[in-house]
Amino acid sequence: MKTNVTSDVAAALSTEGVLADSSAQGSRSVNPLDLIQRWLPKLVLAPTVIMTLLFIYGYVIWTGVLSLTKSRFLPNYNFVGFAQYEKLLDNDRWSVASLNILIFGGLFILICLLIGVVMAILLDQKIRAEGSIRTVFLYPMALSFIVTGTAWKWILNPGLGLEKLVHDFGYESFQFDWLVDPDMAIYTLVIAAVWQSSGFVMALFLAGLRGVDSSIVKAAQLDGASMPMIYRRIILPHLRPVFFSAFIILSHIAIKSFDLVMALTGGGPGYATDLPATFMYVTTFSRGQIGLGSASAMMMLGVVLAILIPYLYSELRGKNNV
């Protein structure tokens, strides 16, 4: 009899323990604070994710679809395959825009990298008023390309800016009319873009220089290495990731250059300074050729992806190797 009572008590206690554990687990699973901590970040990010998917990636897909149609003033879905791309490649204005982006982009990237590296090396010498000088060089980056283009349009205007100023000093033979010269106008875009972006590149390289281990440089100096050799063999190779990042950023700026062109030259004289971005805008919205404009936009996207994919691949491979 005593044994049966003991077993009944033990069974009751175990049942109460199981019920207590299940009730505790149930209370933990429905804790409002846990639910808020789990779902609040997702709820906050959800509108941004939805808007990005809809208004960026959705419109990219839609543009790709329109590039395969005969759309003109309004979208239609009469598919013609790659006929718009063939028409684009036969378009003389697109050929000029493609050549211009090679000239503009190549010179813009090269000059910005050279000026940025040189200015960063000079500022890295712990000179006086470094902060003020850095601010002066970085200030143009705070301006929009519309402001930059308008300012340089005044400066380069033959009857208003630099040429007139030099004439007022008595040098009547001086001539600087690149802004109205079809063969030279593209280089005015390079001047304005370099003026705005070289300070930003300088800041990138200055941060990279400050990240180089000074003990390596001191060891090289003790071994008798000269400063030019140290920069060539040690410091600049350490800055390879900075070079790559700067190249990606500058390439992105060059490819999407639209506001600078419209403010400075308007694509002229004629269409001598047309870039792919201005060609796409004029073709789509001014000439009512949505299909052809969409094809040019997809060509620009292809160039951007050709630049970004190797960069992302190298970044991911570097992280996986760590």
JSON list of C-alpha atoms in Angstrom, two decimals, residues 9 37 52 56 66 82 113 132 141 187 189 200 240-241 250 269 283 302:
[
{"chain": "A", "resi": 9, "resn": "VAL", "atom": "CA", "xyz": [2.95, 10.86, -5.62]},
{"chain": "A", "resi": 37, "resn": "GLN", "atom": "CA", "xyz": [12.92, 42.14, -31.20]},
{"chain": "A", "resi": 52, "resn": "THR", "atom": "CA", "xyz": [13.86, 48.81, -54.14]},
{"chain": "A", "resi": 56, "resn": "ILE", "atom": "CA", "xyz": [14.83, 49.75, -59.28]},
{"chain": "A", "resi": 66, "resn": "LEU", "atom": "CA", "xyz": [10.92, 47.56, -73.81]},
{"chain": "A", "resi": 82, "resn": "PHE", "atom": "CA", "xyz": [17.22, 42.54, -80.98]},
{"chain": "A", "resi": 113, "resn": "LEU", "atom": "CA", "xyz": [44.07, 58.89, -60.03]},
{"chain": "A", "resi": 132, "resn": "SER", "atom": "CA", "xyz": [42.53, 73.21, -44.15]},
{"chain": "A", "resi": 141, "resn": "MET", "atom": "CA", "xyz": [32.84, 67.11, -54.11]},
{"chain": "A", "resi": 187, "resn": "TYR", "atom": "CA", "xyz": [37.90, 68.01, -72.89]},
{"chain": "A", "resi": 189, "resn": "LEU", "atom": "CA", "xyz": [33.93, 67.98, -69.49]},
{"chain": "A", "resi": 200, "resn": "PHE", "atom": "CA", "xyz": [37.67, 62.75, -53.18]},
{"chain": "A", "resi": 240, "resn": "ARG", "atom": "CA", "xyz": [46.22, 48.30, -54.83]},
{"chain": "A", "resi": 241, "resn": "PRO", "atom": "CA", "xyz": [42.75, 47.86, -53.21]},
{"chain": "A", "resi": 250, "resn": "LEU", "atom": "CA", "xyz": [35.23, 56.96, -61.01]},
{"chain": "A", "resi": 269, "resn": "PRO", "atom": "CA", "xyz": [28.26, 71.86, -80.19]},
{"chain": "A", "resi": 283, "resn": "THR", "atom": "CA", "xyz": [16.33, 59.54, -77.62]},
{"chain": "A", "resi": 302, "resn": "GLY", "atom": "CA", "xyz": [25.99, 45.92, -69.41]}
]
